XYZ file of C-alpha atoms in Angstrom:
190
model
C 102.424 93.757 102.550
C 104.414 94.867 105.485
C 105.735 98.676 105.399
C 109.236 97.987 106.789
C 109.988 101.746 106.011
C 108.194 102.569 109.271
C 109.823 102.039 112.844
C 108.814 98.597 114.195
C 106.514 99.034 117.439
C 104.467 96.362 118.928
C 100.717 97.141 118.943
C 98.260 95.187 121.145
C 94.437 95.373 120.188
C 91.291 94.077 121.866
C 87.759 93.715 120.736
C 85.056 93.903 123.245
C 82.839 90.696 123.746
C 79.673 93.119 123.686
C 80.215 94.242 120.450
C 78.074 92.798 117.648
C 80.074 90.978 114.810
C 79.327 92.435 111.445
C 79.050 89.625 108.978
C 81.091 90.158 105.750
C 80.484 88.228 102.778
C 83.210 87.223 100.348
C 82.964 88.804 96.845
C 81.491 86.504 94.255
C 83.835 83.672 93.287
C 85.844 83.330 96.292
C 85.486 80.660 99.027
C 86.569 79.898 102.548
C 88.229 76.601 103.145
C 89.648 75.062 106.476
C 93.130 73.800 107.113
C 93.703 70.196 106.155
C 97.020 68.346 106.377
C 99.368 69.257 103.545
C 98.218 72.922 103.591
C 101.093 74.255 105.459
C 103.040 75.119 102.337
C 100.157 77.415 101.267
C 100.034 79.037 104.581
C 103.885 79.414 104.390
C 103.701 80.962 100.836
C 101.010 83.531 101.919
C 102.790 84.644 105.039
C 106.232 84.965 103.254
C 104.606 86.802 100.295
C 103.471 89.500 102.737
C 106.925 89.700 104.473
C 106.392 88.171 107.644
C 109.124 85.592 107.014
C 112.435 85.794 104.942
C 111.324 82.486 102.957
C 108.868 79.827 102.925
C 111.422 77.248 104.747
C 111.464 79.658 107.676
C 107.760 80.133 107.796
C 107.244 76.170 107.620
C 109.663 75.928 110.540
C 107.513 78.424 112.694
C 104.374 76.683 111.654
C 105.657 73.090 112.732
C 106.934 74.514 115.880
C 103.946 76.271 117.039
C 101.047 74.792 115.260
C 101.676 71.240 113.950
C 101.512 69.810 117.537
C 97.715 70.997 117.503
C 96.661 69.295 114.270
C 93.152 68.705 115.587
C 92.732 72.483 116.394
C 94.265 73.597 113.338
C 91.413 72.160 111.099
C 88.848 74.161 113.229
C 90.967 77.272 113.336
C 93.117 77.933 110.426
C 90.976 79.394 107.861
C 91.766 80.205 104.023
C 90.192 82.190 101.296
C 90.549 80.899 97.699
C 90.316 82.559 94.573
C 88.187 81.710 91.696
C 90.662 79.129 90.600
C 90.768 77.294 94.141
C 94.331 78.851 94.930
C 94.517 79.749 98.709
C 95.395 83.524 98.516
C 94.720 84.625 102.300
C 94.780 83.163 105.735
C 93.871 84.196 109.273
C 93.891 81.858 112.602
C 91.317 81.783 115.182
C 93.872 80.776 118.117
C 94.264 81.579 121.890
C 96.889 82.795 123.969
C 96.924 83.596 127.820
C 96.618 86.635 129.615
C 98.075 85.685 132.988
C 96.027 82.371 133.860
C 93.262 82.905 131.928
C 92.975 81.599 128.287
C 91.873 84.365 125.915
C 90.731 84.148 122.476
C 93.234 85.819 119.717
C 93.878 86.165 116.029
C 96.859 84.999 114.631
C 98.718 85.314 111.228
C 96.280 87.423 109.140
C 97.467 87.772 105.580
C 96.075 88.138 102.025
C 98.426 88.099 99.008
C 99.155 91.445 97.635
C 97.683 91.071 94.438
C 94.390 90.367 96.071
C 94.160 93.148 98.470
C 91.563 95.713 98.448
C 88.679 93.436 97.252
C 87.248 92.882 100.797
C 88.605 89.552 101.131
C 90.530 90.728 104.435
C 87.365 92.081 105.895
C 85.479 88.751 105.061
C 88.590 86.655 106.780
C 88.085 88.925 110.139
C 84.498 88.429 110.253
C 84.703 84.728 109.755
C 87.469 84.564 112.341
C 85.615 86.591 115.004
C 82.422 84.229 114.362
C 84.767 81.161 114.643
C 86.263 82.416 118.098
C 82.813 83.073 119.441
C 81.835 79.574 118.588
C 84.965 77.894 119.900
C 85.924 80.121 122.833
C 82.412 81.586 123.928
C 81.654 85.304 124.103
C 84.963 86.908 125.405
C 87.140 89.680 124.445
C 89.519 88.890 121.685
C 92.960 90.029 121.468
C 95.456 90.433 118.896
C 99.234 91.490 118.494
C 100.589 93.294 115.484
C 102.883 95.954 114.670
C 103.246 99.505 113.107
C 104.497 97.831 109.955
C 101.104 96.376 109.482
C 99.225 99.590 109.830
C 96.971 98.804 107.008
C 95.538 95.674 109.013
C 95.158 97.786 112.024
C 92.810 100.135 110.054
C 90.875 97.093 109.114
C 90.919 95.641 112.717
C 89.923 99.293 113.863
C 86.720 99.011 111.458
C 86.034 95.605 112.597
C 85.614 96.891 116.249
C 88.939 96.463 118.009
C 90.498 99.193 119.896
C 94.273 99.807 120.143
C 95.046 99.066 124.274
C 97.069 101.528 125.974
C 98.951 99.414 128.707
C 97.361 95.983 128.700
C 98.889 93.100 127.125
C 98.504 89.333 126.633
C 100.856 86.422 126.017
C 104.054 88.233 127.163
C 103.779 90.615 124.064
C 105.300 94.057 124.625
C 102.944 96.905 124.430
C 104.558 99.912 122.688
C 101.409 102.100 122.699
C 103.580 105.445 123.509
C 105.865 104.878 120.705
C 103.550 103.302 118.359
C 100.749 106.087 118.312
C 102.575 108.771 116.635
C 103.474 106.492 113.725
C 99.986 105.288 113.524
C 98.368 108.740 113.801
C 100.680 109.790 110.815
C 99.774 106.676 108.447
C 96.096 106.281 109.684
C 94.970 109.632 110.244
C 94.049 108.806 113.630
């Protein structure tokens, strides 16, 4: 869940291509599944449940405008984790953006429903996402945009080998490093 009691600042992170990917297995009874047509609703419900959108209609509108034109890519890049009953409870997207003219691998829309946080599902999703980006984009640095409200995810990303970038960015995101770091130092004990 986003912590909207904190001030909002953009955070840009990068993971060097030379760092090995640590394989993190899902806990017993959970499984991965890739996007298929009709799973937009599950994506929207997950993202809305953690506070990324006000409602599922807003999430679906975003999904259709940003991802639906790339349906073939979605089947290779949008990953879900399912609980023991087969319900999608987490998601991450192995996407791309641009840094200037260069296409760069990036992580989009990582979320796990609150009731399932703390079981290692997020670590496994990030690990699988990094493996997928390596397969699809080659051995390149991986970028992501996040915000201070997502400080728990930032902690997970740091453990996965990402670094908070001081002055670099990608995809026209603002980098609020100077304003974000005091907040992150307080909540993450950096």
